XYZ file of C-alpha atoms in Angstrom:
539
model
C -34.415 -111.002 -84.716
C -32.530 -114.276 -84.212
C -29.394 -112.898 -85.899
C -28.871 -110.086 -83.384
C -25.241 -109.703 -82.347
C -24.208 -108.127 -79.015
C -20.940 -106.200 -78.984
C -19.459 -104.949 -75.679
C -17.848 -101.513 -75.794
C -15.229 -101.555 -72.986
C -14.559 -98.716 -70.541
C -12.122 -96.142 -71.829
C -9.898 -95.156 -68.908
C -9.099 -91.446 -69.305
C -37.569 -83.131 -57.771
C -43.007 -80.565 -49.961
C -45.568 -80.911 -48.153
C -45.717 -79.377 -44.714
C -48.778 -79.946 -42.594
C -48.609 -77.890 -39.483
C -50.147 -75.119 -37.476
C -47.346 -72.536 -37.203
C -46.113 -72.182 -33.665
C -46.752 -68.747 -32.230
C -49.308 -67.582 -34.793
C -51.601 -66.819 -31.893
C -49.608 -65.475 -28.932
C -52.373 -66.071 -26.393
C -52.634 -69.742 -27.276
C -48.852 -70.088 -27.478
C -48.455 -68.922 -23.877
C -50.781 -71.709 -22.706
C -48.533 -74.252 -24.394
C -45.170 -73.157 -23.090
C -44.871 -76.234 -20.873
C -45.552 -78.642 -23.702
C -42.927 -80.034 -26.044
C -43.332 -78.777 -29.573
C -43.143 -82.043 -31.520
C -42.859 -82.514 -35.278
C -42.286 -85.507 -37.514
C -40.487 -86.046 -40.803
C -41.699 -88.487 -43.465
C -40.102 -89.354 -46.766
C -40.905 -91.825 -49.504
C -38.847 -92.610 -52.582
C -40.187 -92.481 -56.135
C -40.651 -96.254 -56.122
C -42.603 -96.218 -52.857
C -44.926 -93.542 -54.234
C -46.293 -96.268 -56.505
C -47.783 -97.750 -53.345
C -51.075 -95.918 -53.059
C -51.188 -93.544 -50.131
C -47.835 -94.545 -48.649
C -46.916 -90.951 -47.785
C -50.427 -89.990 -46.706
C -50.563 -93.003 -44.384
C -47.328 -91.904 -42.710
C -48.620 -88.341 -42.345
C -51.901 -89.507 -40.800
C -50.074 -91.889 -38.435
C -47.655 -89.283 -37.073
C -50.305 -86.566 -36.912
C -52.500 -88.735 -34.696
C -49.507 -90.036 -32.741
C -48.326 -86.550 -31.784
C -51.783 -85.162 -31.078
C -52.677 -88.100 -28.846
C -49.938 -87.213 -26.334
C -51.280 -84.592 -23.875
C -47.741 -83.423 -23.074
C -46.959 -82.589 -26.695
C -47.948 -79.692 -28.896
C -48.369 -80.630 -32.556
C -45.715 -78.664 -34.481
C -46.274 -80.265 -37.873
C -45.559 -83.221 -40.113
C -42.996 -82.359 -42.762
C -42.566 -84.544 -45.814
C -40.838 -85.047 -49.139
C -42.204 -87.100 -51.969
C -39.888 -88.983 -54.309
C -36.756 -87.276 -52.964
C -33.509 -89.122 -52.411
C -32.178 -89.295 -48.879
C -28.649 -88.794 -50.190
C -29.258 -85.369 -51.708
C -30.221 -82.916 -48.984
C -30.492 -79.879 -51.262
C -33.605 -81.189 -53.039
C -35.514 -82.063 -49.866
C -37.553 -78.889 -49.446
C -39.722 -80.249 -46.637
C -36.744 -81.482 -44.634
C -34.815 -78.231 -44.987
C -37.893 -76.288 -43.976
C -38.306 -78.403 -40.848
C -34.679 -77.805 -39.837
C -35.072 -74.031 -40.373
C -38.209 -73.961 -38.223
C -36.506 -76.037 -35.551
C -33.516 -73.690 -35.452
C -35.971 -70.781 -35.145
C -37.417 -72.275 -31.950
C -40.640 -73.693 -33.405
C -39.764 -77.361 -32.728
C -38.350 -79.091 -29.615
C -38.491 -82.715 -30.747
C -38.458 -84.435 -34.148
C -39.718 -87.977 -34.674
C -38.458 -89.938 -37.688
C -39.134 -93.529 -38.687
C -35.454 -94.362 -39.188
C -32.026 -92.854 -39.738
C -32.165 -93.824 -43.421
C -35.347 -91.720 -43.781
C -33.615 -88.791 -42.092
C -30.484 -88.943 -44.285
C -28.228 -91.529 -45.908
C -25.126 -89.413 -45.732
C -23.013 -89.777 -42.590
C -21.641 -86.240 -42.706
C -25.074 -84.664 -43.190
C -26.675 -86.797 -40.474
C -24.068 -86.027 -37.849
C -23.815 -82.341 -38.760
C -27.576 -81.777 -38.567
C -27.964 -83.773 -35.340
C -25.090 -81.759 -33.814
C -26.671 -78.426 -34.802
C -30.042 -79.482 -33.389
C -28.508 -80.799 -30.158
C -26.657 -77.525 -29.591
C -30.057 -75.786 -29.735
C -31.586 -78.276 -27.297
C -33.605 -79.983 -30.046
C -33.653 -83.778 -30.042
C -34.470 -86.419 -32.638
C -36.082 -89.817 -32.051
C -35.361 -92.573 -34.587
C -38.115 -95.119 -34.030
C -36.699 -98.113 -35.890
C -33.335 -97.903 -34.155
C -34.954 -96.896 -30.814
C -32.582 -93.966 -30.454
C -33.071 -90.545 -28.890
C -30.325 -87.985 -29.451
C -31.112 -86.624 -25.997
C -29.211 -89.641 -24.697
C -25.602 -88.620 -25.234
C -24.490 -92.265 -25.169
C -26.394 -92.678 -28.442
C -24.072 -90.352 -30.403
C -21.557 -93.044 -31.338
C -24.318 -95.495 -32.227
C -26.000 -92.886 -34.423
C -22.732 -92.365 -36.280
C -22.344 -96.109 -36.782
C -25.932 -96.525 -37.979
C -25.644 -93.498 -40.256
C -22.589 -95.148 -41.788
C -24.623 -98.307 -42.313
C -27.399 -96.265 -43.944
C -24.915 -94.687 -46.346
C -23.415 -98.077 -47.160
C -26.920 -99.429 -47.734
C -27.495 -96.677 -50.294
C -24.159 -97.458 -51.944
C -24.899 -101.199 -52.031
C -28.364 -100.627 -53.488
C -26.905 -98.453 -56.238
C -24.210 -101.027 -57.020
C -26.728 -103.897 -57.050
C -28.971 -102.046 -59.488
C -25.987 -101.268 -61.701
C -24.859 -104.921 -61.582
C -28.359 -106.143 -62.506
C -28.500 -103.819 -65.510
C -25.026 -104.933 -66.627
C -26.049 -108.595 -66.604
C -29.177 -107.822 -68.630
C -27.130 -105.875 -71.171
C -24.626 -108.734 -71.455
C -27.477 -111.132 -72.249
C -28.617 -108.841 -75.034
C -31.712 -107.609 -73.183
C -32.912 -104.089 -73.863
C -34.099 -101.799 -71.094
C -36.416 -99.382 -72.820
C -39.382 -97.195 -72.143
C -41.913 -96.110 -74.726
C -40.366 -95.005 -78.006
C -42.279 -92.970 -80.558
C -42.907 -95.192 -83.582
C -42.875 -98.495 -81.695
C -44.911 -100.552 -79.278
C -43.455 -103.432 -77.268
C -45.827 -106.408 -76.856
C -45.985 -108.863 -73.955
C -43.321 -111.019 -75.642
C -40.997 -107.989 -75.696
C -41.181 -107.773 -79.473
C -40.905 -104.324 -81.020
C -43.884 -103.643 -83.277
C -43.845 -100.656 -85.648
C -46.712 -98.174 -85.221
C -47.073 -97.181 -88.861
C -48.810 -93.824 -88.296
C -45.946 -92.666 -86.078
C -43.314 -94.365 -88.244
C -44.367 -92.204 -91.194
C -43.532 -89.106 -89.147
C -40.107 -90.532 -88.262
C -39.333 -91.314 -91.923
C -40.458 -87.817 -92.937
C -38.062 -86.268 -90.389
C -35.150 -88.213 -91.892
C -36.164 -87.373 -95.475
C -36.504 -83.665 -94.739
C -33.176 -83.502 -92.902
C -31.316 -85.340 -95.670
C -32.846 -82.905 -98.158
C -31.521 -79.829 -96.383
C -34.120 -78.893 -93.770
C -32.774 -78.022 -90.317
C -34.334 -79.203 -87.075
C -36.235 -75.994 -86.417
C -37.782 -76.089 -89.876
C -38.778 -79.733 -89.450
C -40.372 -79.031 -86.060
C -42.409 -76.138 -87.452
C -43.416 -78.240 -90.443
C -44.726 -80.935 -88.079
C -46.672 -78.319 -86.109
C -48.255 -76.979 -89.306
C -49.230 -80.501 -90.309
C -50.717 -81.131 -86.862
C -48.607 -84.223 -86.172
C -49.196 -85.463 -82.635
C -46.545 -86.664 -80.222
C -47.235 -89.523 -77.809
C -48.477 -86.946 -75.332
C -51.129 -85.828 -77.811
C -49.503 -82.399 -78.111
C -48.216 -80.936 -81.375
C -45.598 -78.646 -79.817
C -42.586 -80.120 -81.611
C -39.191 -78.506 -81.051
C -35.520 -79.009 -81.890
C -34.984 -81.460 -79.057
C -37.832 -83.688 -80.233
C -36.443 -83.791 -83.768
C -32.875 -84.307 -82.541
C -33.921 -87.302 -80.432
C -35.444 -88.909 -83.524
C -32.507 -88.181 -85.824
C -29.838 -89.387 -83.389
C -31.521 -92.540 -82.068
C -29.969 -95.693 -83.569
C -33.083 -97.648 -82.558
C -34.917 -96.246 -85.549
C -32.401 -98.159 -87.704
C -33.012 -101.429 -85.827
C -29.967 -101.351 -83.534
C -29.727 -100.648 -79.792
C -26.967 -98.936 -77.805
C -27.454 -99.640 -74.107
C -26.208 -97.505 -71.230
C -25.988 -94.175 -73.014
C -26.075 -92.465 -69.629
C -24.883 -93.534 -66.204
C -24.750 -92.441 -62.560
C -21.287 -91.788 -61.163
C -22.083 -90.870 -57.547
C -24.722 -92.742 -55.520
C -25.007 -89.735 -53.198
C -26.185 -87.233 -55.788
C -27.793 -89.662 -58.270
C -26.735 -87.236 -60.997
C -26.990 -88.785 -64.457
C -24.287 -87.956 -67.016
C -23.636 -88.927 -70.626
C -21.608 -92.136 -70.604
C -18.374 -91.094 -72.251
C -16.471 -94.269 -71.454
C -17.215 -94.219 -67.712
C -18.896 -97.633 -67.857
C -19.128 -100.385 -70.506
C -21.726 -99.902 -73.238
C -23.408 -102.620 -75.273
C -24.346 -102.363 -78.940
C -26.933 -104.803 -80.263
C -27.161 -104.994 -84.048
C -30.411 -105.948 -85.805
C -32.338 -106.158 -82.573
C -35.637 -105.272 -84.241
C -37.068 -104.085 -87.533
C -35.917 -100.557 -88.306
C -38.226 -97.748 -89.356
C -35.499 -96.157 -91.494
C -32.666 -97.821 -93.374
C -29.184 -97.978 -91.904
C -27.992 -96.008 -94.943
C -30.346 -93.111 -94.183
C -29.426 -93.202 -90.505
C -25.701 -92.970 -91.345
C -26.341 -90.128 -93.817
C -28.048 -88.151 -91.071
C -25.196 -88.785 -88.596
C -22.673 -87.634 -91.194
C -24.595 -84.404 -91.782
C -24.783 -83.825 -88.031
C -21.047 -84.358 -87.641
C -20.377 -81.832 -90.406
C -22.775 -79.310 -88.889
C -22.223 -79.416 -85.142
C -24.025 -76.103 -84.692
C -27.244 -78.112 -84.730
C -26.259 -79.369 -81.290
C -25.670 -75.936 -79.792
C -28.413 -75.559 -77.218
C -27.000 -72.405 -75.649
C -26.246 -71.703 -72.020
C -29.107 -71.507 -69.564
C -28.827 -68.655 -67.123
C -31.124 -68.604 -64.130
C -32.470 -65.180 -63.198
C -34.957 -63.965 -60.550
C -37.681 -64.218 -63.214
C -36.890 -67.807 -64.291
C -39.993 -70.050 -64.303
C -42.147 -67.205 -62.947
C -43.126 -65.257 -66.090
C -46.147 -67.086 -67.520
C -48.034 -66.615 -70.766
C -51.735 -65.863 -70.250
C -52.486 -67.191 -73.728
C -51.127 -70.756 -73.464
C -49.926 -71.126 -69.863
C -46.294 -71.843 -70.782
C -43.249 -70.079 -69.337
C -41.484 -67.149 -70.965
C -37.781 -67.788 -71.602
C -34.930 -65.294 -71.755
C -32.914 -64.706 -74.922
C -30.729 -62.106 -76.598
C -28.725 -61.279 -73.468
C -25.705 -60.454 -75.630
C -27.719 -58.194 -77.924
C -28.708 -54.581 -77.410
C -31.916 -55.602 -75.635
C -32.591 -58.693 -73.535
C -35.961 -60.188 -74.437
C -38.352 -62.783 -73.016
C -40.409 -65.002 -75.311
C -43.182 -67.534 -74.726
C -41.747 -71.048 -75.151
C -44.737 -72.124 -77.275
C -44.449 -69.068 -79.513
C -40.745 -69.761 -79.970
C -41.644 -73.165 -81.422
C -44.331 -71.770 -83.711
C -46.808 -68.894 -83.837
C -49.437 -71.552 -84.574
C -49.086 -72.717 -80.952
C -49.216 -69.247 -79.385
C -49.394 -65.716 -80.770
C -47.971 -63.970 -77.703
C -45.469 -61.220 -78.529
C -41.986 -61.161 -76.974
C -41.367 -58.603 -74.235
C -38.317 -56.621 -73.191
C -36.732 -57.475 -69.850
C -36.730 -53.768 -69.017
C -40.515 -53.797 -69.439
C -40.881 -56.640 -66.916
C -38.780 -54.723 -64.411
C -40.703 -51.508 -65.053
C -44.143 -53.096 -64.603
C -43.068 -55.091 -61.558
C -41.924 -51.898 -59.872
C -45.181 -50.229 -60.896
C -47.105 -53.132 -59.351
C -45.097 -53.015 -56.124
C -45.638 -49.271 -55.746
C -49.336 -49.723 -56.512
C -49.684 -52.536 -53.952
C -48.136 -50.458 -51.140
C -49.215 -46.964 -52.289
C -45.620 -45.815 -52.529
C -45.390 -42.135 -53.458
C -43.747 -38.885 -52.368
C -45.782 -38.843 -49.131
C -44.940 -42.444 -48.116
C -43.695 -42.865 -44.553
C -40.634 -45.073 -45.095
C -40.438 -46.134 -41.460
C -43.999 -47.493 -41.409
C -43.591 -49.136 -44.826
C -40.367 -50.876 -43.788
C -42.137 -52.244 -40.698
C -45.037 -53.476 -42.836
C -42.760 -55.164 -45.378
C -40.652 -56.770 -42.647
C -43.750 -58.103 -40.893
C -45.161 -59.544 -44.127
C -41.983 -61.420 -45.037
C -41.419 -62.595 -41.473
C -44.953 -64.017 -41.262
C -45.153 -65.301 -44.847
C -44.270 -68.921 -44.027
C -46.687 -69.017 -41.086
C -49.510 -67.741 -43.292
C -48.694 -70.290 -46.012
C -48.559 -73.155 -43.496
C -51.827 -72.148 -41.841
C -53.589 -72.023 -45.213
C -52.370 -75.505 -46.091
C -53.217 -76.876 -42.659
C -56.766 -75.530 -42.720
C -57.430 -77.123 -46.113
C -56.030 -80.427 -44.870
C -58.275 -80.296 -41.807
C -61.300 -79.603 -44.013
C -60.371 -82.552 -46.225
C -60.018 -84.803 -43.163
C -63.484 -83.764 -41.952
C -64.966 -84.542 -45.356
C -63.334 -87.973 -45.473
C -64.645 -88.834 -42.004
C -68.165 -87.699 -42.914
C -68.086 -89.580 -46.215
C -66.858 -92.807 -44.594
C -69.506 -92.523 -41.887
C -72.233 -92.096 -44.521
C -70.981 -95.163 -46.422
C -71.111 -97.299 -43.268
C -74.681 -96.139 -42.634
C -75.743 -96.763 -46.264
C -76.588 -93.086 -46.734
C -76.318 -91.046 -49.930
C -72.747 -89.736 -50.279
C -73.068 -87.710 -53.486
C -73.054 -84.256 -51.814
C -70.252 -85.273 -49.448
C -68.250 -86.625 -52.356
C -68.641 -83.375 -54.306
C -67.549 -81.327 -51.282
C -64.530 -83.590 -50.763
C -63.555 -83.389 -54.440
C -63.850 -79.597 -54.362
C -61.393 -79.378 -51.455
C -59.054 -81.826 -53.193
C -59.217 -79.593 -56.245
C -58.339 -76.537 -54.135
C -55.358 -78.363 -52.640
C -54.160 -79.484 -56.075
C -54.431 -75.919 -57.389
C -52.580 -74.504 -54.400
C -49.888 -77.216 -54.415
C -47.895 -75.647 -57.264
C -48.085 -72.209 -55.621
C -46.938 -73.659 -52.295
C -44.052 -75.419 -53.990
C -42.969 -72.229 -55.775
C -43.294 -70.323 -52.503
C -41.010 -72.802 -50.720
C -38.372 -72.455 -53.432
C -38.231 -68.682 -52.831
C -36.936 -68.879 -49.263
C -33.563 -67.356 -50.236
C -35.239 -64.350 -51.895
C -37.270 -63.678 -48.739
C -34.242 -64.015 -46.476
C -32.167 -61.673 -48.657
C -34.920 -59.037 -48.730
C -35.412 -59.257 -44.966
C -31.695 -58.661 -44.453
C -31.794 -55.634 -46.749
C -34.749 -54.213 -44.818
C -32.815 -54.616 -41.564
C -29.884 -52.691 -43.019
C -31.950 -49.576 -43.765
C -31.152 -46.769 -41.360
C -34.340 -44.799 -41.843
C -32.761 -42.186 -44.080
C -34.980 -40.066 -46.300
C -36.611 -42.150 -49.038
C -34.614 -45.166 -47.888
C -37.054 -47.632 -49.462
C -36.313 -46.305 -52.961
C -32.674 -47.325 -52.549
C -33.559 -51.028 -52.501
C -36.550 -51.204 -54.855
C -34.770 -53.391 -57.403
C -35.791 -56.693 -58.954
C -34.003 -58.959 -56.483
C -35.688 -57.187 -53.557
C -39.239 -57.085 -54.959
C -38.957 -60.684 -56.189
C -39.439 -61.897 -52.590
C -43.141 -60.926 -52.802
C -43.797 -62.397 -56.266
C -45.152 -65.858 -57.036
C -46.021 -65.428 -60.727
C -46.151 -62.702 -63.361
C -48.933 -63.431 -65.852
C -48.257 -61.740 -69.195
C -51.522 -60.632 -70.792
C -49.597 -58.599 -73.376
C -46.271 -56.743 -73.552
C -48.097 -53.825 -71.935
C -50.383 -55.557 -69.414
C -49.371 -57.904 -66.569
C -51.143 -59.529 -63.640
C -48.791 -59.969 -60.692
C -49.639 -62.749 -58.220
C -48.211 -62.045 -54.770
C -47.238 -64.415 -51.976
C -50.405 -63.637 -49.987
C -52.661 -64.717 -52.878
C -53.600 -61.175 -53.910
C -53.226 -59.902 -57.485
C -52.300 -56.552 -58.992
C -52.970 -55.610 -62.599
C -50.334 -53.269 -64.032
C -49.778 -51.592 -67.361
C -52.563 -50.616 -69.703
C -54.600 -51.927 -72.597
C -53.289 -51.274 -76.061
C -55.156 -51.633 -79.298
C -54.278 -54.594 -81.464
C -54.433 -58.363 -81.548
C -52.180 -59.045 -78.566
C -53.660 -56.668 -76.002
C -54.700 -59.587 -73.814
C -58.413 -58.952 -74.385
C -59.645 -60.134 -77.784
């Protein structure tokens, strides 16, 4: 430990919550509110701030009460993003949703804590404020005491937005500088590493049970096993990862075989961030200095075995070929009923494109689900869509087109109302529970009711998030519906995957012949048929 030597390698120059009652969902009530300003608020917390318990919820509660307490305002929602960077607008689902709703006439005024919460990019800030202003929508920045309604504020907003961007740049540079100084002193920035524990004195202690698995991976690879074979061997033996799972795969084995820390050395700054705006992490290929610390801790494998493995990997680079990932309308939406994992696409260059459960791909011991043809997914989805809307030879296309258009147009309002009602129920439960505590009454029943609603919200959260990500599918399908001219059997001309995908949240694969389709309104349709055999979805 005391003989560690630090060598500097110089630079070579060459993932939304929206709480609102949708405006206009009840026309009679909406007419009574026409004289009131439709006011919304935007809240955002970074990943670090989320460590502060309830930081986002406190903001949401504050702005909800603040807006509702003004008799001249109509509450148009509190939009939020959790752990999203202000510099990358594309990932801020809640923010983008708020802007869409504002541009659609559902919001007149937006309240935000500060410009830096709104955006830390000058161009984005000014462009969005300009678009909103042109629509007569104004933004109040509380910290800076600015209202975009005051045209004299435009220059000041630009100046402050510039400061916000520079603040983000300075923060990024300060963090980078701090890490550099730690690396230069020979300090190691490390999270948990399989095979080791780091004690309070920052000493690396070998966890022997895990170390045996690491040594076995090296021995097997040196003796001719490939990474897939090693992963399946570990699954058969029931070896557990730190997560407690046994679903080993190529990437897990690769990370063990290529990590110099298992030989007692440490290479710091393997990855780096090049642009503070996007925060995108890339492999450090000479962009910034790296630091190699020899003999930092006791190795689990010898340096000789580590070098043997690296030599084999250099001679057989195919082990590093991960393949190209191609996103399709079905990506992340075809789910295995057996194990709950996603189906992944493969064989696109072969005669038939197939989808296979990710657990089954690792080992049949993890999941016995059979692969399915992509054509089968398309066939059963169309069958489910026709079943849902009773599409047949006698279908009135005009009425169906109106129904489909209405459903997609109202989909966001329905989703928002569902979320809002659950939030209101949770708020009622919290008030009742707190009141009972103050009065020294039994809270067990109230606690159970509150936990049940929290469970419902947690279950719905993933569905809401997936729904929000599908905005582009819904918009595209709405546009296609508008283009139909009412010709005979017009609906059949657009019943393809991209169109029907707008109504789909998940496709649960019971078997290659039996699916359960979950639609955006929460309803389900079972399609296909039972087949005899082990994988018919009903053992």
